[in-house]
Coordinates of C-alpha atoms and ligand atoms in Angstrom, one line a residue:
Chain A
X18 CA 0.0 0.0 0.0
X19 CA 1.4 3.5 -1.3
X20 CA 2.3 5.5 2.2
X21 CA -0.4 7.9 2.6
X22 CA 0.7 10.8 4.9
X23 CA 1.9 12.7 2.2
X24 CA -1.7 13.1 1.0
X25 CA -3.1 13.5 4.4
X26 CA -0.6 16.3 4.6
X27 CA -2.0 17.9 1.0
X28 CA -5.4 17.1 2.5
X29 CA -4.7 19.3 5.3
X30 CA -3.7 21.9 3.8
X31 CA -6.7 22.1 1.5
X32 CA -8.9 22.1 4.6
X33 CA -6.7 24.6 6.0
X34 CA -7.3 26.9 2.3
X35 CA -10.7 26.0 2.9
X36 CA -10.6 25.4 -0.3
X37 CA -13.8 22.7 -0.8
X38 CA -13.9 22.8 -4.3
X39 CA -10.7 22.0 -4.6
X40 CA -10.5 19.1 -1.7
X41 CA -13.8 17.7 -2.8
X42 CA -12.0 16.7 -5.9
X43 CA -8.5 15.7 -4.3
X44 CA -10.7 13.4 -2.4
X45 CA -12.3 11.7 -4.9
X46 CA -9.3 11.9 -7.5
X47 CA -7.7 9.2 -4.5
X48 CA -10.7 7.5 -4.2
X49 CA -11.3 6.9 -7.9
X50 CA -7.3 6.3 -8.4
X51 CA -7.4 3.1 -6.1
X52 CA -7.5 3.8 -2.4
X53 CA -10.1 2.1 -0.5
X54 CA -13.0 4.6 1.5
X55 CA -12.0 2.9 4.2
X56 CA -8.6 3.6 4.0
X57 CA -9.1 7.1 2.8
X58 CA -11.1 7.9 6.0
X59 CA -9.0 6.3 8.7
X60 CA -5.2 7.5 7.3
X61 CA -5.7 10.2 5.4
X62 CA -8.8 12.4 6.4
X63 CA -8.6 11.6 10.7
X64 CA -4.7 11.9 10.0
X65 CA -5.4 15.2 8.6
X66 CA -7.6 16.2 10.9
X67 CA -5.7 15.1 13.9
X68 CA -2.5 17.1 12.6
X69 CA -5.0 20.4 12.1
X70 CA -6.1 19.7 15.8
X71 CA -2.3 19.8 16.7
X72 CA -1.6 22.7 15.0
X73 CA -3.9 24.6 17.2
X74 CA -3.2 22.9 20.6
X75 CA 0.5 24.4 19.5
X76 CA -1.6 27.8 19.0
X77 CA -0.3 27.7 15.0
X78 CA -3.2 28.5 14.4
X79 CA -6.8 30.4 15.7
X80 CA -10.1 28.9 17.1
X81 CA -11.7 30.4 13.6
X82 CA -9.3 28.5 10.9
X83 CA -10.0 25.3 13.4
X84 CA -13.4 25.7 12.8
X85 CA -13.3 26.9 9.0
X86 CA -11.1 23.5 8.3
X87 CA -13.4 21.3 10.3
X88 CA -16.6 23.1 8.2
X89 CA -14.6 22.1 4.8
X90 CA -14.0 18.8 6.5
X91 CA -17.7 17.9 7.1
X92 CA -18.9 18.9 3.6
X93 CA -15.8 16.5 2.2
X94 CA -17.0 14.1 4.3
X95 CA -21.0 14.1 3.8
X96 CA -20.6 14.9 0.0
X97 CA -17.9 12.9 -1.2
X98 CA -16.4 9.7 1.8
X99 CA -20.0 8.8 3.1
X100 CA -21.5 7.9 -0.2
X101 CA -18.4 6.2 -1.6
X102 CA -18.2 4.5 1.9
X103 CA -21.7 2.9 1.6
X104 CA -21.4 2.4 -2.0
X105 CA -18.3 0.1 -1.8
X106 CA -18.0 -1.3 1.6
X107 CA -21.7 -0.7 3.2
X108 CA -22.2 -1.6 6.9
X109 CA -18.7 0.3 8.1
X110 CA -19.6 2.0 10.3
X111 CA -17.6 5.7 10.8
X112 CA -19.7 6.3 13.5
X113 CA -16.9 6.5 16.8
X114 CA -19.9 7.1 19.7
X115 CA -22.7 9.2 20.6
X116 CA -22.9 12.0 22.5
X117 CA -25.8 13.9 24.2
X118 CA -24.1 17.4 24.6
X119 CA -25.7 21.0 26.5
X120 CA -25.1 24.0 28.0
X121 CA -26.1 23.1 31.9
X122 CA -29.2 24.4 33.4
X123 CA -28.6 28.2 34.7
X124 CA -26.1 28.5 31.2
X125 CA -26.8 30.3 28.4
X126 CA -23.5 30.3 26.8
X127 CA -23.2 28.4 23.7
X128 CA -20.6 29.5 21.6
X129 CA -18.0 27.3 23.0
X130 CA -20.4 24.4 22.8
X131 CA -20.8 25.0 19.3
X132 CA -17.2 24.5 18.7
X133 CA -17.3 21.4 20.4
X134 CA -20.4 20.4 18.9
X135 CA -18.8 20.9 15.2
X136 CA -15.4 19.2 16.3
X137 CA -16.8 16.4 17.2
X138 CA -19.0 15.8 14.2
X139 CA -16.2 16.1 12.2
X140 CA -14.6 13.2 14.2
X141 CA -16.9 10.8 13.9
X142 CA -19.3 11.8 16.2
X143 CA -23.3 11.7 16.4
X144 CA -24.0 14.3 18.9
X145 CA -27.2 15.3 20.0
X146 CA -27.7 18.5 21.2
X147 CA -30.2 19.4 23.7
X148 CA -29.3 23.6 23.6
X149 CA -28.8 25.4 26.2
X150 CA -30.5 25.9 30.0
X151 CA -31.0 21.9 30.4
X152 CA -31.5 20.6 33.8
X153 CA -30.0 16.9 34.6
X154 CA -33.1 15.4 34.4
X155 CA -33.6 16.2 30.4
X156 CA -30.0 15.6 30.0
X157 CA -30.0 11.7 31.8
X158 CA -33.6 11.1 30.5
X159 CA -31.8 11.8 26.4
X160 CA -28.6 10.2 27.3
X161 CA -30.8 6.7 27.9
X162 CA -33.8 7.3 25.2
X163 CA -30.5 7.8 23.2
X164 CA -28.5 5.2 24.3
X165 CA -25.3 7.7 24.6
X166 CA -22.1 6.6 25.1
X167 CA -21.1 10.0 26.4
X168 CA -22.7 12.9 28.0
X169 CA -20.9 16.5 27.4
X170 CA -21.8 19.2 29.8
X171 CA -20.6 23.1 29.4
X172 CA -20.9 25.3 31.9
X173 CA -19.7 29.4 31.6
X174 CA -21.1 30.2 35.3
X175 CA -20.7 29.8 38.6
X176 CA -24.2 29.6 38.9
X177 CA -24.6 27.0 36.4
X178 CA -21.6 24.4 37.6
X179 CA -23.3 22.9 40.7
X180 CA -26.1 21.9 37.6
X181 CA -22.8 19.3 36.4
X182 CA -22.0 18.0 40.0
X183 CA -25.8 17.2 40.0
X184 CA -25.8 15.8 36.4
X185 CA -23.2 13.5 37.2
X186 CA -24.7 12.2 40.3
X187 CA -28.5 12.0 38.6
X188 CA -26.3 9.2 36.0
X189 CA -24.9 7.4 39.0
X190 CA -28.4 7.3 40.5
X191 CA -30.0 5.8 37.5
X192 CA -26.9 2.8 37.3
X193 CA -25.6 4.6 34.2
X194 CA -21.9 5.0 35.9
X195 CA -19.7 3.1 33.8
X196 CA -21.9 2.9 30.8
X197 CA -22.3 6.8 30.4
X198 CA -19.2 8.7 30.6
X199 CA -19.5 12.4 31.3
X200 CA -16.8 15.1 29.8
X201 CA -17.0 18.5 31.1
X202 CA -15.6 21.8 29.5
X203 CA -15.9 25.5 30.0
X204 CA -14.0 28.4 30.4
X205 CA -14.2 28.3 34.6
X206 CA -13.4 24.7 34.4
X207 CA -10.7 22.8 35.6
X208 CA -9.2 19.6 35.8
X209 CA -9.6 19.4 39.6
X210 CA -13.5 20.2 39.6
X211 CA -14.1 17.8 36.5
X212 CA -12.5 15.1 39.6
X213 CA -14.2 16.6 42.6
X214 CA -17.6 16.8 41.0
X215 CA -16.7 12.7 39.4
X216 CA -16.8 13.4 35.9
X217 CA -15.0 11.6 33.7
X218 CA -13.3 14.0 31.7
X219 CA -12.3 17.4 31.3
X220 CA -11.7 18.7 28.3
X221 CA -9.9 22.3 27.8
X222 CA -11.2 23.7 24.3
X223 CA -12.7 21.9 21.2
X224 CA -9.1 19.5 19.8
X225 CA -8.8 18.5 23.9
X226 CA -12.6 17.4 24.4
X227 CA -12.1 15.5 21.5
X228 CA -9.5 13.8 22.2
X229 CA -10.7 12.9 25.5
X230 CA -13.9 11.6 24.1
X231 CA -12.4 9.2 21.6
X232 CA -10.4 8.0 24.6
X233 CA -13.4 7.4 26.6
X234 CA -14.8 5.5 23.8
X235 CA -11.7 3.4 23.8
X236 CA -11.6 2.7 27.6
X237 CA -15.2 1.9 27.6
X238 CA -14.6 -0.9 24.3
Chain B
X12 CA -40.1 52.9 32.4
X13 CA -38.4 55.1 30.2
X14 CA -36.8 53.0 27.2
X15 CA -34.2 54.5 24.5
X16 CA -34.3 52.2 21.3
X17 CA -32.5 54.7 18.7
X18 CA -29.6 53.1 19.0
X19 CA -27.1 53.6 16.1
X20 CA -24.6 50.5 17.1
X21 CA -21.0 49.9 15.2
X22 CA -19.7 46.6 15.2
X23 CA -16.3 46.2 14.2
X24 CA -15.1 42.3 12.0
X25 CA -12.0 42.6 15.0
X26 CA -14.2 42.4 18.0
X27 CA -15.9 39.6 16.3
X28 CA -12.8 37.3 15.7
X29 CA -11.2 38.0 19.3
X30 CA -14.7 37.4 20.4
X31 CA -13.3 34.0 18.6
X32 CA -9.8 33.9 20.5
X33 CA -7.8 34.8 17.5
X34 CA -5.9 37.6 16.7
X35 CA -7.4 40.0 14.1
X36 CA -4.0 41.5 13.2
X37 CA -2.6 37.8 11.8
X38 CA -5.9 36.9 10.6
X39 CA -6.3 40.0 8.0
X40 CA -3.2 38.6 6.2
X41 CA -3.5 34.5 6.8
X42 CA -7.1 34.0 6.5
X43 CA -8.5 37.1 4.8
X44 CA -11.9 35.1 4.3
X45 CA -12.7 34.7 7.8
X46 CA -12.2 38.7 8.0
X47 CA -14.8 38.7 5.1
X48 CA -17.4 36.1 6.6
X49 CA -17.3 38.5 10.3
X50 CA -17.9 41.6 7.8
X51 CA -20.5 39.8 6.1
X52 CA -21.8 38.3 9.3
X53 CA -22.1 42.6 11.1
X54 CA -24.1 43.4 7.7
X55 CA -26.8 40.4 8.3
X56 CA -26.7 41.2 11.7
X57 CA -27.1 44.6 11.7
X58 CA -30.7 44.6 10.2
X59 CA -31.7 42.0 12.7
X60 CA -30.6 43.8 16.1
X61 CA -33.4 45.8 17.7
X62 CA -31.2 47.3 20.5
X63 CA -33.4 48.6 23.4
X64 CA -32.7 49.9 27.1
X65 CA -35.2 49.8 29.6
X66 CA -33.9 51.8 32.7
X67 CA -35.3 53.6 35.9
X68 CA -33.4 55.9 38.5
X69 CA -33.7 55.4 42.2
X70 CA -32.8 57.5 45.3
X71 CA -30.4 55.6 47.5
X72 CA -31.5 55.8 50.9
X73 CA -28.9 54.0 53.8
X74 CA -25.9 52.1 53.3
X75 CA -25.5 48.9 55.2
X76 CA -22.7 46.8 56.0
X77 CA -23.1 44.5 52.7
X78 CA -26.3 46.1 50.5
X79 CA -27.7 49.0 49.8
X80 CA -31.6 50.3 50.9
X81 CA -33.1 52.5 48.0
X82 CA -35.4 55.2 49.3
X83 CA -38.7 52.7 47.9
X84 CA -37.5 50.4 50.7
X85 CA -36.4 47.7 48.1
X86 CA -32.9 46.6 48.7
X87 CA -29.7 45.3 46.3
X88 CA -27.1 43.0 48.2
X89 CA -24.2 42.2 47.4
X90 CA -19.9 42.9 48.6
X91 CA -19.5 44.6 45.5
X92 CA -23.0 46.7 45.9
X93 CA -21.5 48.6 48.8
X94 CA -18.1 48.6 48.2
X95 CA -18.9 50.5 44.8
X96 CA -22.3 51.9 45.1
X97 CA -21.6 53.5 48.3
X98 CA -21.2 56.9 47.7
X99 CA -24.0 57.1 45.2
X100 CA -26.8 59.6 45.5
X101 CA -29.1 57.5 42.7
X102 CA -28.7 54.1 41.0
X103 CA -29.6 53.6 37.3
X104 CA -30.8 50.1 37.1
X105 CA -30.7 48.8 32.8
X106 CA -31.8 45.9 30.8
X107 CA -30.0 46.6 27.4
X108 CA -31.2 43.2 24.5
X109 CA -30.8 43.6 20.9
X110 CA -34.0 41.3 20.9
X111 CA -34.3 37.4 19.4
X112 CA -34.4 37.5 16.0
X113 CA -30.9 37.7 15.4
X114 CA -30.1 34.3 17.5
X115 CA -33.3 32.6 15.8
X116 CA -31.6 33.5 12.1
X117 CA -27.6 32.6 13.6
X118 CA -29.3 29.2 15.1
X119 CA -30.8 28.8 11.6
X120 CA -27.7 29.3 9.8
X121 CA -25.3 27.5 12.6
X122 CA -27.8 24.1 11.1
X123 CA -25.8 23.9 7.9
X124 CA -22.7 26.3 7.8
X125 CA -21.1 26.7 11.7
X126 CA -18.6 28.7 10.9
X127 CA -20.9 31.2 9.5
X128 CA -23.3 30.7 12.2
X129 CA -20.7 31.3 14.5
X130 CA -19.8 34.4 13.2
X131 CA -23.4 35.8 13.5
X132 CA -23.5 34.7 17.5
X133 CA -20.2 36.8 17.9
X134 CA -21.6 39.7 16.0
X135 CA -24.9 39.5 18.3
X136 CA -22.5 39.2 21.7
X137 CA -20.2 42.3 20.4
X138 CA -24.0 44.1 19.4
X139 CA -25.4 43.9 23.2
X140 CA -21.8 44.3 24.4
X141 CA -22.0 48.0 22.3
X142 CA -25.0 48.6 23.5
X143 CA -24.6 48.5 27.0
X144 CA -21.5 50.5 26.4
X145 CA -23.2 52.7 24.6
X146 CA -25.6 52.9 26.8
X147 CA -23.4 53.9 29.9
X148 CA -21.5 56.4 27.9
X149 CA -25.1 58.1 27.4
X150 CA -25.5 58.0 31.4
X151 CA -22.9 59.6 31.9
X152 CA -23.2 62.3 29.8
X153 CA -26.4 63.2 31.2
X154 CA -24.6 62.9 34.8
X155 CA -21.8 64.8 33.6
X156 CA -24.4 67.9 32.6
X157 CA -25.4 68.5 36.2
X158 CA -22.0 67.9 37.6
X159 CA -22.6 64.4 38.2
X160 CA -20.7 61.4 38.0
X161 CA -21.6 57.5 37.2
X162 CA -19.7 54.5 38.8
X163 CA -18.1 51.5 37.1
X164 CA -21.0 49.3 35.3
X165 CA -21.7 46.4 37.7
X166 CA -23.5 43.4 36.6
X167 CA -24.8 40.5 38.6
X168 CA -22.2 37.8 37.6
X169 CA -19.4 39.9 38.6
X170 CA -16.9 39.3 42.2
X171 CA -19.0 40.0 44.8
X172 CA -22.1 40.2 43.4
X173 CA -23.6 36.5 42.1
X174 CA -25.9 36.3 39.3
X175 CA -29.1 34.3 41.5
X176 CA -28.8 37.4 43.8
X177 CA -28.3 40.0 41.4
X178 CA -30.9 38.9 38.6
X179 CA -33.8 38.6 40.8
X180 CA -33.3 42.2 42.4
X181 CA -32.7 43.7 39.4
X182 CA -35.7 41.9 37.5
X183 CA -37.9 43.4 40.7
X184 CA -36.6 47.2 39.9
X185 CA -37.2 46.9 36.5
X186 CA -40.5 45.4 34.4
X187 CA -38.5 43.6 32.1
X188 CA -41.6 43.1 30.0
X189 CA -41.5 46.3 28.5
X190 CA -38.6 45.4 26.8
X191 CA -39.8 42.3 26.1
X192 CA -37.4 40.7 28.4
X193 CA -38.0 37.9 30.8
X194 CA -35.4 36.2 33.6
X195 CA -36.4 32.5 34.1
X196 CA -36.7 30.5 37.2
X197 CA -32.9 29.6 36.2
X198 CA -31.8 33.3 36.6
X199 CA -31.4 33.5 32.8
X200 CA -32.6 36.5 30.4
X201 CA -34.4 35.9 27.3
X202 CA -34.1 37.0 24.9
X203 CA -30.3 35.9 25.5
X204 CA -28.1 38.7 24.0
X205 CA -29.5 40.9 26.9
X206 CA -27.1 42.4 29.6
X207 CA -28.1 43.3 33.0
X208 CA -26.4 46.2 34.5
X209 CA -26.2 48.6 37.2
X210 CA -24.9 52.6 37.7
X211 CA -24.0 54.1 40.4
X212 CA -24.5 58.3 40.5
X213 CA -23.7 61.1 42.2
X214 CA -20.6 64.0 42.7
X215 CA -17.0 63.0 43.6
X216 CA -17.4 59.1 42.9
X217 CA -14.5 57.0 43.1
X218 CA -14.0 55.9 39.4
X219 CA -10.9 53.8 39.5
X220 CA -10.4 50.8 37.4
X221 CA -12.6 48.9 35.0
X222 CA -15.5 46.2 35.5
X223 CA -12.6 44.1 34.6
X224 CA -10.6 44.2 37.7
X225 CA -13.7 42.7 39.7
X226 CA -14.0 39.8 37.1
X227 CA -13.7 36.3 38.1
X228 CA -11.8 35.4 34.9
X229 CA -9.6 38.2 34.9
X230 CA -6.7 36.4 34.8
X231 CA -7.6 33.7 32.7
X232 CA -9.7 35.5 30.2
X233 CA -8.9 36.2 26.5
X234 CA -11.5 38.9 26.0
X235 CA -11.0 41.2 28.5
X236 CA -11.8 45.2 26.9
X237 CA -8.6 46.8 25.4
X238 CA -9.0 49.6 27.4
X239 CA -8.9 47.1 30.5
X240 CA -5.2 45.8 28.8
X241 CA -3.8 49.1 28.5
X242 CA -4.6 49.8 31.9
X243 CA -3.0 46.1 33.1
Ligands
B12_319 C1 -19.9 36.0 24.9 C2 -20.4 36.2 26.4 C3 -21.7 36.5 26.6 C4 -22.8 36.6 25.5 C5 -23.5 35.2 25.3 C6 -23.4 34.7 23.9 C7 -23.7 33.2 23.8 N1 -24.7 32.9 23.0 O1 -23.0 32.4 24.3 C8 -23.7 37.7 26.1 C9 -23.2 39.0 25.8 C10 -25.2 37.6 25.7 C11 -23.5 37.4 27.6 C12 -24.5 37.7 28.6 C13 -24.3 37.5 29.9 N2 -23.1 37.0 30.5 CO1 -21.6 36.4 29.5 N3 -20.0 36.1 28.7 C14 -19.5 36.0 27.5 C15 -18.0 35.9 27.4 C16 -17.4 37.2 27.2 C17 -17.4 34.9 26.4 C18 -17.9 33.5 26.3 C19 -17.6 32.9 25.0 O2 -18.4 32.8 24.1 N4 -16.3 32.5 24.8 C20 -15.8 31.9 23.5 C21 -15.8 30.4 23.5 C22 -15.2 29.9 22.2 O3 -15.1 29.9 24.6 P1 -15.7 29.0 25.7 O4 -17.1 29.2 25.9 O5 -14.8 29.1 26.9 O6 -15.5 27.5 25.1 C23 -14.3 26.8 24.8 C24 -13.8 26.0 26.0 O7 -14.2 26.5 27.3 C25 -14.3 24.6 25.8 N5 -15.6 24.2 26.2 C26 -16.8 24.9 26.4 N6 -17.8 24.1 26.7 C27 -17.3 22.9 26.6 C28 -18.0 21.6 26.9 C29 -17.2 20.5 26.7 C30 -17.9 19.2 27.0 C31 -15.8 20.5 26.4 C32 -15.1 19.3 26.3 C33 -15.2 21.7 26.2 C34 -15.9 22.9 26.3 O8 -14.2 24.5 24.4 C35 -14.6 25.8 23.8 C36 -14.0 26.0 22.4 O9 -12.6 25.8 22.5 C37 -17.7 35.3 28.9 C38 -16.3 35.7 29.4 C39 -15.3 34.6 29.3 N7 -14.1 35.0 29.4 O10 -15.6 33.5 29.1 C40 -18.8 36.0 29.7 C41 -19.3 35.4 31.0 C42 -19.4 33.9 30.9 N8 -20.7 36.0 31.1 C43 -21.0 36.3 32.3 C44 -22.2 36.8 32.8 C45 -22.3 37.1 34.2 C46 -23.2 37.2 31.9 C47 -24.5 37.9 32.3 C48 -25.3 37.2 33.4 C49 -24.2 39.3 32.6 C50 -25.4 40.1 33.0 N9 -25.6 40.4 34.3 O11 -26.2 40.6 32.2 C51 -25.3 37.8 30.9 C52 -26.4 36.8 30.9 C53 -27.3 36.9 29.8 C54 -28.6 36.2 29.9 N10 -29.3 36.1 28.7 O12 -29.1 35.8 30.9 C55 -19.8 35.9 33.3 C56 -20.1 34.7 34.2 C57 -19.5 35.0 35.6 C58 -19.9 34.1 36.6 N11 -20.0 34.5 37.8 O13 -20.1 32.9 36.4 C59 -18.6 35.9 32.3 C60 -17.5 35.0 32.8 C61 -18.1 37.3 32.1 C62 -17.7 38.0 33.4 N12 -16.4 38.1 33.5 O14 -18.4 38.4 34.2 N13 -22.4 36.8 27.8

């Protein structure tokens, strides 16, 4: 098999450009020239991806380009690897988890769970979100109807953390510990509370909660 | 309740991207089309905001130890109430909202381009943001034309003065309605790009510092006011 980073690093400098014209049709020049969806998807468009998310944890680049690459990303992936992907190898599944995700009850703020929301869509993700303002009752009652793997909570406020500590504890009460996983984020957040309140991740901005949710998903396989 | 609703609000594409977390500066020569998406975003924006101020004045009666008692009896608690207010003759209490229809169009948009979207809920934040600022710089020129002064905006949220205190009192000063605002059970204004705010006036007021220095985040945060940096 032809090494593919070089083309993940083309790709990611297309998505960078957001240029999706342009990496619409690098996509499916590869695709039509011999590599597999399946290939395509795991080492060249999550490599890509992963290396954009790196580039901002190393502050290369802003929040914006972040989410203007992960935008080009999502219409390269719903217009061009999904449809290949169930054409020639239906039943794979891209899908990495599920997430029910809100701003907590008391919160309003949303912009930052917007980024999130977007990041991890373009990851793989099917994320539900509930808004903002949602009390841990909605949020447990989804996670279940939904059968979530993951529960993301964002919280701006002071006001609006103890809503978390009580999310977390509603799962616990309803036997979900263990088979829900809940990652918190927010600009008052830290590491410490996410522990204190027994969540079980924290995630900083958009690249970390991520990260952190694809390695829940691997701890909970 | 006296409302002011001819608002002429400027929104600048800069405010919008650090709104973001990014520099504007590097962003104008790497990225030139997120600079055009924020200027597009203002225009859309601009003929959705329907900026309004609902506001009343109250005599300040006593001081006490960690509130204030307004002449009407009613009373605002809170460190940062007496600490700041305490040499105030009157306190302006404000709603300022730029109204909903701008967060039901960025919502819309935000379903099938985010980056777009996202620019429109920065450019709604940066419009209330204006307007309150707008709005205090208005107060105080009234102040200023009978020799008055006005305080530091506070706003429940900020150090010493929580939001599920704050809110409340200020929501029973003021009939949101009229400005078709409403704080829920959860202490949260809708529409949401509405700011809560509070002036204190009267002569010789200690005006040191900006609402900055009594902010939570004030070491952590990457939007503080430049005017705030300059003074850091
Ligand atoms: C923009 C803003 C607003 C906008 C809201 C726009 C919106 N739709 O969200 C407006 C102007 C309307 C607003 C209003 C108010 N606000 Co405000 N607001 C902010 C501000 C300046 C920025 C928030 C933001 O959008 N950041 C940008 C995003 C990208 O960053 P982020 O949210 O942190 O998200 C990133 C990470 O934290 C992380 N993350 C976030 N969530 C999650 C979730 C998960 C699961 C993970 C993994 C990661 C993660 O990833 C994100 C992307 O990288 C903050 C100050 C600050 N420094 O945070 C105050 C702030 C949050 N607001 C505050 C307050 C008090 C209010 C008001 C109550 C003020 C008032 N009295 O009127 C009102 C309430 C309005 C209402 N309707 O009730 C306070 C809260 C203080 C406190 N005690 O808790 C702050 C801290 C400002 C301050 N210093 O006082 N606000």
């Amino acid at each position: 098999m032809p090494d593919l980073t070089a083309y993940s690093q083309e790709f990611a400098q297309l998505l960078l450009n957001s240029d999706v014209q342009r990496a619409k049709e690098y996509s499916l020049e590869l695709l039509d020239g011999g590599i597999s969806p399946i290939d395509f998807f795991n080492d060249i468009f999550t490599v890509a991806l992963t290396e954009i998310g790196d580039k901002f944890a190393r502050l290369d680049i802003f929040l914006p380009e972040l989410m203007d690459a992960a935008e080009t990303a999502k219409t390269v992936s719903t217009e061009v690897v999904q449809p290949k992907l169930a054409e020639k190898n239906a039943g794979y599944n891209t899908i990495r988890g599920k997430i029910v995700l809100c701003s907590v009850k008391g919160d309003l703020h949303d912009i930052g769970k917007n980024m999130v929301k977007l990041m991890l869509q373009v990851n793989g993700f099917d994320v539900i979100d509930l808004g903002v303002d949602i009390s841990p009752r909605d949020t447990i009652r989804k996670a279940k109807e939904e059968e979530a793997d993951l529960i993301g909570l964002s919280s701006l406020m002071t006001t609006s953390m103890p809503y978390m500590k009580e999310t977390v504890e509603l799962r616990d009460e309803f036997g979900l510990k263990g088979k829900v996983k809940v990652i918190v984020g927010g600009a008052p957040i830290t590491p410490e509370y996410s522990h204190q309140i027994g969540a079980d991740a924290f995630g900083r901005d958009a690249i970390e909660g991520v990260r952190e949710c694809l390695r829940l998903m691997e701890s909970t396989k | 309740m006296p409302i002011l609703d001819q608002w002429n609000l400027r929104l600048d594409a800069d405010a919008i991207l650090r709104g973001q977390g990014a520099d504007p500066v590097i962003l104008r020569t790497r990225r030139p089309n997120l600079v055009k998406i924020a200027e597009q975003a203002i225009g859309e924006a601009l003929t959705r905001v329907y900026p309004i101020v609902l506001y009343e004045r109250y005599p300040v009666g006593s001081i006490l130890h960690n509130s204030i008692r307004l002449l009407n009896g009613k009373e605002i608690t809170g460190k940062a109430i007496s600490q700041y207010l305490s040499s105030s003759k009157e306190v302006l209490v404000m709603v300022c909202s730029i109204g909903a229809e701008l967060e039901e169009y960025a919502s819309q948009v935000m379903e099938t381009d985010m980056v777009h979207g996202l620019a429109l809920y920065g450019a709604g934040s940066a419009a209330v943001e204006a307007l309150a600022n707008a709005a205090c710089q208005y107060f105080e020129e009234q102040a200023a034309q009978k020799n008055w002064q006005t305080t530091i905006p506070l706003s429940p949220g900020m150090i010493g003065w929580p939001i599920e205190v704050g809110q409340p009192q200020i929501f029973s000063l003021l009939d949101g309605e009229q400005a078709g605002v409403k704080l829920t059970e959860s202490a949260i204004m809708l529409p949401m790009k509405s700011l809560s705010l509070i002036l204190g006036l009267g002569e010789d007021l200690n005006q040191q510092g900006t609402p900055c220095d009594y902010c939570s985040m004030r070491d952590i945060c990457k939007y503080r006011s430049d005017h705030a940096k300059q003074d850091a």
